[in-house]
């Protein structure tokens, strides 16, 4: 007999047998409904467990993604800070280089000016020497011509 089946004493007569059959069928129906309910509950528990697992997995992925995002933000901040520092260093170096170029250009201009002055002095001295030689030649020539005329 079924564990939940009701054992009803059967008095003599057909009515009691019929009542026992109805009770047995009711018990069988109740057992079947209970089994279906238990199966459905087990399925719902399994679905709930799967949903919880998926939720936990999604939460873990979200946490991982947030950590990666924070790491990326930190990396971007470091990169931008490094770039700003390098830009400042380049600007400073460019300023120093510009100052050096100006200083070098001034020194070169001063050297060129000094060389030009020296060349001008040499040319002036050569011109003065040539003028003196020419004057001396002219005077010597005039002296010879005076002497020849006299």
mmCIF file of N, CA and C in Angstrom:
data_model
loop_
_atom_site.group_PDB
_atom_site.id
_atom_site.type_symbol
_atom_site.label_atom_id
_atom_site.label_comp_id
_atom_site.label_asym_id
_atom_site.label_seq_id
_atom_site.Cartn_x
_atom_site.Cartn_y
_atom_site.Cartn_z
ATOM 1 N N UNK A 1 0.819 -1.179 0.000
ATOM 2 C CA UNK A 1 0.000 0.000 0.000
ATOM 3 C C UNK A 1 0.861 1.240 0.000
ATOM 4 N N UNK A 2 0.331 2.306 -0.508
ATOM 5 C CA UNK A 2 1.034 3.582 -0.580
ATOM 6 C C UNK A 2 1.216 4.142 0.816
ATOM 7 N N UNK A 3 2.318 4.783 1.125
ATOM 8 C CA UNK A 3 2.517 5.264 2.487
ATOM 9 C C UNK A 3 1.484 6.277 2.915
ATOM 10 N N UNK A 4 0.928 7.037 1.995
ATOM 11 C CA UNK A 4 -0.076 8.030 2.369
ATOM 12 C C UNK A 4 -1.502 7.524 2.153
ATOM 13 N N UNK A 5 -1.589 6.327 1.689
ATOM 14 C CA UNK A 5 -2.925 5.779 1.431
ATOM 15 C C UNK A 5 -3.649 5.570 2.756
ATOM 16 N N UNK A 6 -4.896 5.847 2.706
ATOM 17 C CA UNK A 6 -5.722 5.709 3.916
ATOM 18 C C UNK A 6 -6.307 4.305 3.924
ATOM 19 N N UNK A 7 -6.136 3.632 5.027
ATOM 20 C CA UNK A 7 -6.686 2.281 5.166
ATOM 21 C C UNK A 7 -8.008 2.390 5.901
ATOM 22 N N UNK A 8 -9.063 2.306 5.156
ATOM 23 C CA UNK A 8 -10.396 2.443 5.760
ATOM 24 C C UNK A 8 -10.985 1.044 5.890
ATOM 25 N N UNK A 9 -11.506 0.692 7.060
ATOM 26 C CA UNK A 9 -12.131 -0.629 7.183
ATOM 27 C C UNK A 9 -13.337 -0.710 6.267
ATOM 28 N N UNK A 10 -13.466 -1.773 5.622
ATOM 29 C CA UNK A 10 -14.546 -1.942 4.661
ATOM 30 C C UNK A 10 -15.661 -2.757 5.279
ATOM 31 N N UNK A 11 -16.778 -2.119 5.556
ATOM 32 C CA UNK A 11 -17.927 -2.881 6.018
ATOM 33 C C UNK A 11 -18.480 -3.676 4.856
ATOM 34 N N UNK A 12 -19.257 -4.547 5.150
ATOM 35 C CA UNK A 12 -19.811 -5.368 4.085
ATOM 36 C C UNK A 12 -20.732 -4.531 3.233
ATOM 37 N N UNK A 13 -20.617 -4.684 1.998
ATOM 38 C CA UNK A 13 -21.463 -3.945 1.072
ATOM 39 C C UNK A 13 -20.603 -3.279 0.022
ATOM 40 N N UNK A 14 -21.206 -2.888 -1.092
ATOM 41 C CA UNK A 14 -20.478 -2.316 -2.206
ATOM 42 C C UNK A 14 -20.160 -0.867 -2.045
ATOM 43 N N UNK A 15 -20.870 -0.151 -1.189
ATOM 44 C CA UNK A 15 -20.648 1.284 -1.036
ATOM 45 C C UNK A 15 -19.313 1.597 -0.423
ATOM 46 N N UNK A 16 -18.888 0.785 0.498
ATOM 47 C CA UNK A 16 -17.623 1.041 1.183
ATOM 48 C C UNK A 16 -16.470 0.792 0.251
ATOM 49 N N UNK A 17 -16.567 -0.218 -0.564
ATOM 50 C CA UNK A 17 -15.505 -0.532 -1.507
ATOM 51 C C UNK A 17 -15.349 0.605 -2.490
ATOM 52 N N UNK A 18 -16.419 1.152 -2.887
ATOM 53 C CA UNK A 18 -16.414 2.280 -3.794
ATOM 54 C C UNK A 18 -15.782 3.487 -3.129
ATOM 55 N N UNK A 19 -16.075 3.704 -1.867
ATOM 56 C CA UNK A 19 -15.500 4.834 -1.132
ATOM 57 C C UNK A 19 -14.001 4.642 -0.984
ATOM 58 N N UNK A 20 -13.559 3.424 -0.742
ATOM 59 C CA UNK A 20 -12.123 3.133 -0.609
ATOM 60 C C UNK A 20 -11.442 3.376 -1.941
ATOM 61 N N UNK A 21 -12.089 2.968 -3.025
ATOM 62 C CA UNK A 21 -11.506 3.200 -4.351
ATOM 63 C C UNK A 21 -11.376 4.694 -4.623
ATOM 64 N N UNK A 22 -12.385 5.448 -4.249
ATOM 65 C CA UNK A 22 -12.350 6.904 -4.448
ATOM 66 C C UNK A 22 -11.234 7.502 -3.610
ATOM 67 N N UNK A 23 -11.130 7.005 -2.352
ATOM 68 C CA UNK A 23 -10.068 7.516 -1.476
ATOM 69 C C UNK A 23 -8.689 7.156 -2.029
ATOM 70 N N UNK A 24 -8.562 5.950 -2.549
ATOM 71 C CA UNK A 24 -7.277 5.543 -3.135
ATOM 72 C C UNK A 24 -6.950 6.392 -4.354
ATOM 73 N N UNK A 25 -7.922 6.614 -5.180
ATOM 74 C CA UNK A 25 -7.690 7.451 -6.360
ATOM 75 C C UNK A 25 -7.359 8.876 -5.937
ATOM 76 N N UNK A 26 -8.063 9.354 -4.913
ATOM 77 C CA UNK A 26 -7.773 10.694 -4.405
ATOM 78 C C UNK A 26 -6.351 10.735 -3.854
ATOM 79 N N UNK A 27 -5.965 9.643 -3.142
ATOM 80 C CA UNK A 27 -4.606 9.581 -2.586
ATOM 81 C C UNK A 27 -3.581 9.531 -3.717
ATOM 82 N N UNK A 28 -3.869 8.741 -4.748
ATOM 83 C CA UNK A 28 -2.960 8.658 -5.896
ATOM 84 C C UNK A 28 -2.844 10.009 -6.590
ATOM 85 N N UNK A 29 -3.980 10.672 -6.757
ATOM 86 C CA UNK A 29 -3.976 11.998 -7.368
ATOM 87 C C UNK A 29 -3.181 12.968 -6.508
ATOM 88 N N UNK A 30 -3.416 12.900 -5.196
ATOM 89 C CA UNK A 30 -2.689 13.783 -4.275
ATOM 90 C C UNK A 30 -1.195 13.484 -4.341
ATOM 91 N N UNK A 31 -0.827 12.207 -4.395
ATOM 92 C CA UNK A 31 0.587 11.825 -4.489
ATOM 93 C C UNK A 31 1.202 12.338 -5.786
ATOM 94 N N UNK A 32 0.437 12.151 -6.872
ATOM 95 C CA UNK A 32 0.942 12.628 -8.161
ATOM 96 C C UNK A 32 1.097 14.144 -8.156
ATOM 97 N N UNK A 33 0.116 14.853 -7.624
ATOM 98 C CA UNK A 33 0.195 16.316 -7.549
ATOM 99 C C UNK A 33 1.362 16.751 -6.664
ATOM 100 N N UNK A 34 1.561 16.015 -5.538
ATOM 101 C CA UNK A 34 2.674 16.336 -4.652
ATOM 102 C C UNK A 34 4.003 16.112 -5.381
ATOM 103 N N UNK A 35 4.125 14.999 -6.125
ATOM 104 C CA UNK A 35 5.349 14.714 -6.875
ATOM 105 C C UNK A 35 5.599 15.787 -7.938
ATOM 106 N N UNK A 36 4.518 16.175 -8.627
ATOM 107 C CA UNK A 36 4.659 17.232 -9.639
ATOM 108 C C UNK A 36 5.077 18.544 -8.984
ATOM 109 N N UNK A 37 4.452 18.848 -7.835
ATOM 110 C CA UNK A 37 4.800 20.076 -7.120
ATOM 111 C C UNK A 37 6.252 20.023 -6.648
ATOM 112 N N UNK A 38 6.674 18.841 -6.138
ATOM 113 C CA UNK A 38 8.061 18.697 -5.692
ATOM 114 C C UNK A 38 9.023 18.810 -6.872
ATOM 115 N N UNK A 39 8.646 18.212 -8.014
ATOM 116 C CA UNK A 39 9.487 18.304 -9.211
ATOM 117 C C UNK A 39 9.574 19.754 -9.681
ATOM 118 N N UNK A 40 8.411 20.433 -9.674
ATOM 119 C CA UNK A 40 8.389 21.838 -10.080
ATOM 120 C C UNK A 40 9.212 22.681 -9.105
ATOM 121 N N UNK A 41 9.092 22.391 -7.809
ATOM 122 C CA UNK A 41 9.875 23.121 -6.807
ATOM 123 C C UNK A 41 11.363 22.870 -7.011
ATOM 124 N N UNK A 42 11.722 21.609 -7.306
ATOM 125 C CA UNK A 42 13.129 21.278 -7.558
ATOM 126 C C UNK A 42 13.634 22.022 -8.789
ATOM 127 N N UNK A 43 12.792 22.068 -9.840
ATOM 128 C CA UNK A 43 13.170 22.794 -11.055
ATOM 129 C C UNK A 43 13.324 24.287 -10.768
ATOM 130 N N UNK A 44 12.387 24.844 -9.984
ATOM 131 C CA UNK A 44 12.482 26.262 -9.620
ATOM 132 C C UNK A 44 13.736 26.529 -8.785
ATOM 133 N N UNK A 45 14.073 25.595 -7.864
ATOM 134 C CA UNK A 45 15.297 25.755 -7.073
ATOM 135 C C UNK A 45 16.528 25.718 -7.987
ATOM 136 N N UNK A 46 16.501 24.796 -8.970
ATOM 137 C CA UNK A 46 17.622 24.697 -9.914
ATOM 138 C C UNK A 46 17.732 25.977 -10.742
ATOM 139 N N UNK A 47 16.571 26.474 -11.215
ATOM 140 C CA UNK A 47 16.575 27.724 -11.974
ATOM 141 C C UNK A 47 17.061 28.875 -11.105
ATOM 142 N N UNK A 48 16.614 28.889 -9.862
ATOM 143 C CA UNK A 48 17.041 29.936 -8.932
ATOM 144 C C UNK A 48 18.545 29.859 -8.698
ATOM 145 N N UNK A 49 19.054 28.641 -8.530
ATOM 146 C CA UNK A 49 20.496 28.459 -8.335
ATOM 147 C C UNK A 49 21.260 28.920 -9.577
ATOM 148 N N UNK A 50 20.745 28.567 -10.771
ATOM 149 C CA UNK A 50 21.391 28.991 -12.020
ATOM 150 C C UNK A 50 21.348 30.508 -12.151
ATOM 151 N N UNK A 51 20.196 31.095 -11.822
ATOM 152 C CA UNK A 51 20.070 32.557 -11.875
ATOM 153 C C UNK A 51 21.049 33.206 -10.899
ATOM 154 N N UNK A 52 21.165 32.643 -9.705
ATOM 155 C CA UNK A 52 22.106 33.175 -8.710
ATOM 156 C C UNK A 52 23.539 33.034 -9.214
ATOM 157 N N UNK A 53 23.851 31.886 -9.838
ATOM 158 C CA UNK A 53 25.193 31.686 -10.389
ATOM 159 C C UNK A 53 25.486 32.703 -11.491
ATOM 160 N N UNK A 54 24.505 32.912 -12.390
ATOM 161 C CA UNK A 54 24.675 33.886 -13.466
ATOM 162 C C UNK A 54 24.823 35.298 -12.904
ATOM 163 N N UNK A 55 24.016 35.602 -11.853
ATOM 164 C CA UNK A 55 24.114 36.916 -11.221
ATOM 165 C C UNK A 55 25.501 37.105 -10.608
ATOM 166 N N UNK A 56 25.987 36.079 -9.908
ATOM 167 C CA UNK A 56 27.315 36.154 -9.296
ATOM 168 C C UNK A 56 28.403 36.301 -10.355
ATOM 169 N N UNK A 57 28.239 35.554 -11.448
ATOM 170 C CA UNK A 57 29.203 35.644 -12.547
ATOM 171 C C UNK A 57 29.187 37.043 -13.159
ATOM 172 N N UNK A 58 27.983 37.588 -13.374
ATOM 173 C CA UNK A 58 27.865 38.941 -13.926
ATOM 174 C C UNK A 58 28.454 39.965 -12.959
ATOM 175 N N UNK A 59 28.214 39.780 -11.660
ATOM 176 C CA UNK A 59 28.774 40.698 -10.659
ATOM 177 C C UNK A 59 30.295 40.627 -10.665
ATOM 178 N N UNK A 60 30.844 39.417 -10.806
ATOM 179 C CA UNK A 60 32.299 39.261 -10.860
ATOM 180 C C UNK A 60 32.864 39.932 -12.112
ATOM 181 N N UNK A 61 32.186 39.735 -13.247
ATOM 182 C CA UNK A 61 32.625 40.379 -14.487
ATOM 183 C C UNK A 61 32.543 41.893 -14.370
ATOM 184 N N UNK A 62 31.475 42.393 -13.748
ATOM 185 C CA UNK A 62 31.324 43.828 -13.547
ATOM 186 C C UNK A 62 32.444 44.364 -12.660
ATOM 187 N N UNK A 63 32.749 43.660 -11.583
ATOM 188 C CA UNK A 63 33.832 44.082 -10.685
ATOM 189 C C UNK A 63 35.165 44.077 -11.427
ATOM 190 N N UNK A 64 35.396 43.026 -12.222
ATOM 191 C CA UNK A 64 36.628 42.943 -13.004
ATOM 192 C C UNK A 64 36.717 44.107 -13.989
ATOM 193 N N UNK A 65 35.606 44.373 -14.678
ATOM 194 C CA UNK A 65 35.576 45.462 -15.654
ATOM 195 C C UNK A 65 35.790 46.808 -14.971
ATOM 196 N N UNK A 66 35.176 46.998 -13.808
ATOM 197 C CA UNK A 66 35.380 48.252 -13.072
ATOM 198 C C UNK A 66 36.842 48.413 -12.667
ATOM 199 N N UNK A 67 37.456 47.317 -12.215
ATOM 200 C CA UNK A 67 38.877 47.381 -11.855
ATOM 201 C C UNK A 67 39.734 47.724 -13.062
ATOM 202 N N UNK A 68 39.418 47.096 -14.197
ATOM 203 C CA UNK A 68 40.176 47.404 -15.424
ATOM 204 C C UNK A 68 39.985 48.854 -15.820
ATOM 205 N N UNK A 69 38.747 49.361 -15.673
ATOM 206 C CA UNK A 69 38.471 50.756 -15.996
ATOM 207 C C UNK A 69 39.259 51.682 -15.075
ATOM 208 N N UNK A 70 39.281 51.381 -13.793
ATOM 209 C CA UNK A 70 40.049 52.198 -12.844
ATOM 210 C C UNK A 70 41.537 52.145 -13.177
ATOM 211 N N UNK A 71 42.029 50.947 -13.514
ATOM 212 C CA UNK A 71 43.435 50.820 -13.909
ATOM 213 C C UNK A 71 43.716 51.653 -15.155
ATOM 214 N N UNK A 72 42.798 51.583 -16.128
ATOM 215 C CA UNK A 72 42.971 52.356 -17.364
ATOM 216 C C UNK A 72 42.958 53.849 -17.062
ATOM 217 N N UNK A 73 42.058 54.282 -16.187
ATOM 218 C CA UNK A 73 42.018 55.701 -15.816
ATOM 219 C C UNK A 73 43.322 56.120 -15.151
ATOM 220 N N UNK A 74 43.831 55.272 -14.266
ATOM 221 C CA UNK A 74 45.095 55.576 -13.594
ATOM 222 C C UNK A 74 46.231 55.641 -14.613
ATOM 223 N N UNK A 75 46.227 54.697 -15.564
ATOM 224 C CA UNK A 75 47.259 54.707 -16.609
ATOM 225 C C UNK A 75 47.173 55.977 -17.442
ATOM 226 N N UNK A 76 45.962 56.360 -17.821
ATOM 227 C CA UNK A 76 45.775 57.580 -18.612
ATOM 228 C C UNK A 76 46.259 58.792 -17.824
ATOM 229 N N UNK A 77 45.947 58.840 -16.539
ATOM 230 C CA UNK A 77 46.398 59.960 -15.709
ATOM 231 C C UNK A 77 47.919 60.011 -15.663
ATOM 232 N N UNK A 78 48.552 58.844 -15.492
ATOM 233 C CA UNK A 78 50.025 58.805 -15.469
ATOM 234 C C UNK A 78 50.594 59.228 -16.818
ATOM 235 N N UNK A 79 49.994 58.735 -17.892
ATOM 236 C CA UNK A 79 50.485 59.079 -19.230
ATOM 237 C C UNK A 79 50.355 60.576 -19.473
ATOM 238 N N UNK A 80 49.208 61.147 -19.098
ATOM 239 C CA UNK A 80 49.015 62.584 -19.285
ATOM 240 C C UNK A 80 49.990 63.388 -18.439
ATOM 241 N N UNK A 81 50.228 62.956 -17.203
ATOM 242 C CA UNK A 81 51.183 63.655 -16.337
ATOM 243 C C UNK A 81 52.583 63.571 -16.933
ATOM 244 N N UNK A 82 52.957 62.380 -17.422
ATOM 245 C CA UNK A 82 54.270 62.225 -18.057
ATOM 246 C C UNK A 82 54.377 63.103 -19.300
ATOM 247 N N UNK A 83 53.318 63.128 -20.100
ATOM 248 C CA UNK A 83 53.326 63.943 -21.318
ATOM 249 C C UNK A 83 53.460 65.421 -20.973
ATOM 250 N N UNK A 84 52.750 65.863 -19.943
ATOM 251 C CA UNK A 84 52.847 67.266 -19.533
ATOM 252 C C UNK A 84 54.257 67.579 -19.041
ATOM 253 N N UNK A 85 54.830 66.651 -18.286
ATOM 254 C CA UNK A 85 56.199 66.853 -17.785
ATOM 255 C C UNK A 85 57.186 66.907 -18.950
ATOM 256 N N UNK A 86 57.017 65.989 -19.905
ATOM 257 C CA UNK A 86 57.907 65.977 -21.067
ATOM 258 C C UNK A 86 57.730 67.231 -21.912
ATOM 259 N N UNK A 87 56.486 67.679 -22.059
ATOM 260 C CA UNK A 87 56.238 68.907 -22.818
ATOM 261 C C UNK A 87 56.928 70.084 -22.139
ATOM 262 N N UNK A 88 56.858 70.142 -20.812
ATOM 263 C CA UNK A 88 57.542 71.208 -20.081
ATOM 264 C C UNK A 88 59.044 71.134 -20.276
ATOM 265 N N UNK A 89 59.587 69.917 -20.219
ATOM 266 C CA UNK A 89 61.026 69.746 -20.416
ATOM 267 C C UNK A 89 61.431 70.151 -21.830
ATOM 268 N N UNK A 90 60.615 69.777 -22.809
ATOM 269 C CA UNK A 90 60.909 70.142 -24.200
ATOM 270 C C UNK A 90 60.846 71.654 -24.372
ATOM 271 N N UNK A 91 59.844 72.273 -23.754
ATOM 272 C CA UNK A 91 59.721 73.728 -23.844
ATOM 273 C C UNK A 91 60.930 74.403 -23.207
ATOM 274 N N UNK A 92 61.334 73.914 -22.029
ATOM 275 C CA UNK A 92 62.516 74.474 -21.368
ATOM 276 C C UNK A 92 63.756 74.292 -22.233
ATOM 277 N N UNK A 93 63.904 73.077 -22.806
ATOM 278 C CA UNK A 93 65.064 72.807 -23.647
ATOM 279 C C UNK A 93 65.039 73.696 -24.888
ATOM 280 N N UNK A 94 63.854 73.864 -25.470
ATOM 281 C CA UNK A 94 63.737 74.719 -26.654
ATOM 282 C C UNK A 94 64.116 76.150 -26.301
ATOM 283 N N UNK A 95 63.684 76.606 -25.119
ATOM 284 C CA UNK A 95 64.054 77.954 -24.680
ATOM 285 C C UNK A 95 65.554 78.077 -24.499
ATOM 286 N N UNK A 96 66.162 77.057 -23.863
ATOM 287 C CA UNK A 96 67.625 77.082 -23.683
ATOM 288 C C UNK A 96 68.325 77.029 -25.034
ATOM 289 N N UNK A 97 67.818 76.171 -25.935
ATOM 290 C CA UNK A 97 68.418 76.078 -27.266
ATOM 291 C C UNK A 97 68.284 77.394 -28.015
ATOM 292 N N UNK A 98 67.123 78.025 -27.895
ATOM 293 C CA UNK A 98 66.933 79.320 -28.551
ATOM 294 C C UNK A 98 67.911 80.334 -27.980
ATOM 295 N N UNK A 99 68.081 80.332 -26.655
ATOM 296 C CA UNK A 99 69.045 81.245 -26.032
ATOM 297 C C UNK A 99 70.455 80.942 -26.525
ATOM 298 N N UNK A 100 70.785 79.650 -26.628
ATOM 299 C CA UNK A 100 72.107 79.267 -27.126
ATOM 300 C C UNK A 100 72.284 79.689 -28.579
ATOM 301 N N UNK A 101 71.237 79.515 -29.388
ATOM 302 C CA UNK A 101 71.313 79.913 -30.797
ATOM 303 C C UNK A 101 71.531 81.415 -30.900
ATOM 304 N N UNK A 102 70.791 82.179 -30.092
ATOM 305 C CA UNK A 102 70.955 83.638 -30.110
ATOM 306 C C UNK A 102 72.368 84.004 -29.673
ATOM 307 N N UNK A 103 72.845 83.370 -28.598
ATOM 308 C CA UNK A 103 74.200 83.648 -28.111
ATOM 309 C C UNK A 103 75.230 83.274 -29.170
ATOM 310 N N UNK A 104 75.060 82.100 -29.782
ATOM 311 C CA UNK A 104 75.987 81.674 -30.839
ATOM 312 C C UNK A 104 75.930 82.625 -32.030
ATOM 313 N N UNK A 105 74.716 83.047 -32.411
ATOM 314 C CA UNK A 105 74.570 83.971 -33.540
ATOM 315 C C UNK A 105 75.235 85.305 -33.224
ATOM 316 N N UNK A 106 75.072 85.776 -32.000
ATOM 317 C CA UNK A 106 75.722 87.043 -31.613
ATOM 318 C C UNK A 106 77.240 86.897 -31.640
ATOM 319 N N UNK A 107 77.727 85.773 -31.124
ATOM 320 C CA UNK A 107 79.172 85.545 -31.128
ATOM 321 C C UNK A 107 79.693 85.461 -32.556
ATOM 322 N N UNK A 108 78.943 84.751 -33.419
ATOM 323 C CA UNK A 108 79.351 84.641 -34.818
ATOM 324 C C UNK A 108 79.307 85.998 -35.503
ATOM 325 N N UNK A 109 78.252 86.776 -35.216
ATOM 326 C CA UNK A 109 78.145 88.116 -35.799
ATOM 327 C C UNK A 109 79.299 88.996 -35.321
ATOM 328 N N UNK A 110 79.640 88.898 -34.035
ATOM 329 C CA UNK A 110 80.750 89.693 -33.501
ATOM 330 C C UNK A 110 82.061 89.274 -34.161
ATOM 331 N N UNK A 111 82.253 87.958 -34.346
ATOM 332 C CA UNK A 111 83.473 87.475 -34.995
ATOM 333 C C UNK A 111 83.518 87.937 -36.446
ATOM 334 N N UNK A 112 82.382 87.879 -37.137
ATOM 335 C CA UNK A 112 82.316 88.328 -38.532
ATOM 336 C C UNK A 112 82.596 89.825 -38.621
ATOM 337 N N UNK A 113 82.016 90.591 -37.690
ATOM 338 C CA UNK A 113 82.244 92.039 -37.663
ATOM 339 C C UNK A 113 83.717 92.338 -37.403
ATOM 340 N N UNK A 114 84.303 91.613 -36.474
ATOM 341 C CA UNK A 114 85.728 91.810 -36.167
ATOM 342 C C UNK A 114 86.579 91.469 -37.381
ATOM 343 N N UNK A 115 86.242 90.364 -38.068
ATOM 344 C CA UNK A 115 86.984 89.982 -39.271
ATOM 345 C C UNK A 115 86.811 91.037 -40.354
ATOM 346 N N UNK A 116 85.587 91.569 -40.495
ATOM 347 C CA UNK A 116 85.331 92.612 -41.499
ATOM 348 C C UNK A 116 86.115 93.876 -41.164
ATOM 349 N N UNK A 117 86.171 94.234 -39.889
ATOM 350 C CA UNK A 117 86.947 95.422 -39.482
ATOM 351 C C UNK A 117 88.437 95.208 -39.759
ATOM 352 N N UNK A 118 88.916 94.006 -39.453
ATOM 353 C CA UNK A 118 90.330 93.713 -39.713
ATOM 354 C C UNK A 118 90.612 93.788 -41.208
ATOM 355 N N UNK A 119 89.693 93.222 -42.017
ATOM 356 C CA UNK A 119 89.855 93.283 -43.478
ATOM 357 C C UNK A 119 89.802 94.727 -43.966
ATOM 358 N N UNK A 120 88.867 95.502 -43.394
ATOM 359 C CA UNK A 120 88.766 96.919 -43.778
ATOM 360 C C UNK A 120 90.053 97.653 -43.409
ATOM 361 N N UNK A 121 90.592 97.378 -42.213
ATOM 362 C CA UNK A 121 91.857 98.009 -41.803
ATOM 363 C C UNK A 121 92.982 97.602 -42.754
ATOM 364 N N UNK A 122 93.031 96.326 -43.129
ATOM 365 C CA UNK A 122 94.074 95.862 -44.050
ATOM 366 C C UNK A 122 93.932 96.538 -45.407
ATOM 367 N N UNK A 123 92.673 96.616 -45.899
ATOM 368 C CA UNK A 123 92.434 97.261 -47.200
ATOM 369 C C UNK A 123 92.815 98.735 -47.123
ATOM 370 N N UNK A 124 92.451 99.409 -46.018
ATOM 371 C CA UNK A 124 92.798 100.825 -45.839
ATOM 372 C C UNK A 124 94.322 101.001 -45.809
ATOM 373 N N UNK A 125 94.976 100.098 -45.060
ATOM 374 C CA UNK A 125 96.445 100.181 -44.988
ATOM 375 C C UNK A 125 97.064 99.947 -46.361
ATOM 376 N N UNK A 126 96.523 98.938 -47.103
ATOM 377 C CA UNK A 126 97.032 98.689 -48.460
ATOM 378 C C UNK A 126 96.790 99.898 -49.357
ATOM 379 N N UNK A 127 95.599 100.482 -49.246
ATOM 380 C CA UNK A 127 95.265 101.653 -50.072
ATOM 381 C C UNK A 127 96.178 102.823 -49.719
ATOM 382 N N UNK A 128 96.420 103.017 -48.423
ATOM 383 C CA UNK A 128 97.299 104.118 -48.001
ATOM 384 C C UNK A 128 98.717 103.862 -48.494
ATOM 385 N N UNK A 129 99.174 102.620 -48.412
ATOM 386 C CA UNK A 129 100.516 102.287 -48.887
ATOM 387 C C UNK A 129 100.615 102.496 -50.386
ATOM 388 N N UNK A 130 99.577 102.012 -51.126
ATOM 389 C CA UNK A 130 99.590 102.191 -52.576
ATOM 390 C C UNK A 130 99.524 103.676 -52.937
ATOM 391 N N UNK A 131 98.719 104.421 -52.183
ATOM 392 C CA UNK A 131 98.626 105.866 -52.452
ATOM 393 C C UNK A 131 99.977 106.523 -52.204
ATOM 394 N N UNK A 132 100.650 106.115 -51.134
ATOM 395 C CA UNK A 132 101.965 106.694 -50.827
ATOM 396 C C UNK A 132 102.964 106.313 -51.909
ATOM 397 N N UNK A 133 102.911 105.056 -52.362
ATOM 398 C CA UNK A 133 103.818 104.624 -53.424
ATOM 399 C C UNK A 133 103.528 105.390 -54.703
ATOM 400 N N UNK A 134 102.227 105.521 -55.014
ATOM 401 C CA UNK A 134 101.838 106.241 -56.229
ATOM 402 C C UNK A 134 102.274 107.694 -56.135
ATOM 403 N N UNK A 135 102.068 108.330 -54.975
ATOM 404 C CA UNK A 135 102.511 109.723 -54.788
ATOM 405 C C UNK A 135 104.027 109.819 -54.966
ATOM 406 N N UNK A 136 104.719 108.840 -54.381
ATOM 407 C CA UNK A 136 106.180 108.863 -54.485
ATOM 408 C C UNK A 136 106.602 108.702 -55.936
ATOM 409 N N UNK A 137 105.912 107.806 -56.672
ATOM 410 C CA UNK A 137 106.240 107.618 -58.079
ATOM 411 C C UNK A 137 105.936 108.881 -58.871
ATOM 412 N N UNK A 138 104.752 109.493 -58.573
ATOM 413 C CA UNK A 138 104.367 110.722 -59.287
ATOM 414 C C UNK A 138 105.382 111.819 -58.984
ATOM 415 N N UNK A 139 105.749 111.952 -57.713
ATOM 416 C CA UNK A 139 106.714 112.995 -57.342
ATOM 417 C C UNK A 139 108.065 112.711 -57.991
ATOM 418 N N UNK A 140 108.451 111.435 -58.038
ATOM 419 C CA UNK A 140 109.722 111.085 -58.664
ATOM 420 C C UNK A 140 109.655 111.373 -60.156
ATOM 421 N N UNK A 141 108.542 111.046 -60.752
ATOM 422 C CA UNK A 141 108.358 111.305 -62.173
ATOM 423 C C UNK A 141 108.364 112.811 -62.441
ATOM 424 N N UNK A 142 107.640 113.577 -61.611
ATOM 425 C CA UNK A 142 107.612 115.038 -61.769
ATOM 426 C C UNK A 142 109.018 115.593 -61.585
ATOM 427 N N UNK A 143 109.728 115.009 -60.614
ATOM 428 C CA UNK A 143 111.096 115.478 -60.372
ATOM 429 C C UNK A 143 111.980 115.195 -61.570
ATOM 430 N N UNK A 144 111.817 114.077 -62.211
ATOM 431 C CA UNK A 144 112.619 113.749 -63.384
ATOM 432 C C UNK A 144 112.236 114.647 -64.543
ATOM 433 N N UNK A 145 110.957 114.942 -64.666
ATOM 434 C CA UNK A 145 110.500 115.802 -65.759
ATOM 435 C C UNK A 145 110.962 117.226 -65.514
ATOM 436 N N UNK A 146 110.974 117.697 -64.307
ATOM 437 C CA UNK A 146 111.483 119.049 -64.010
ATOM 438 C C UNK A 146 112.972 119.098 -64.317
ATOM 439 N N UNK A 147 113.614 118.043 -63.937
ATOM 440 C CA UNK A 147 115.050 118.023 -64.176
ATOM 441 C C UNK A 147 115.312 117.951 -65.683
ATOM 442 N N UNK A 148 114.472 117.257 -66.390
ATOM 443 C CA UNK A 148 114.665 117.154 -67.827
ATOM 444 C C UNK A 148 114.322 118.472 -68.498
ATOM 445 N N UNK A 149 113.439 119.251 -67.964
ATOM 446 C CA UNK A 149 113.037 120.540 -68.531
ATOM 447 C C UNK A 149 114.033 121.619 -68.113
ATOM 448 N N UNK A 150 114.708 121.415 -67.139
ATOM 449 C CA UNK A 150 115.597 122.459 -66.664
ATOM 450 C C UNK A 150 116.928 122.410 -67.279
#
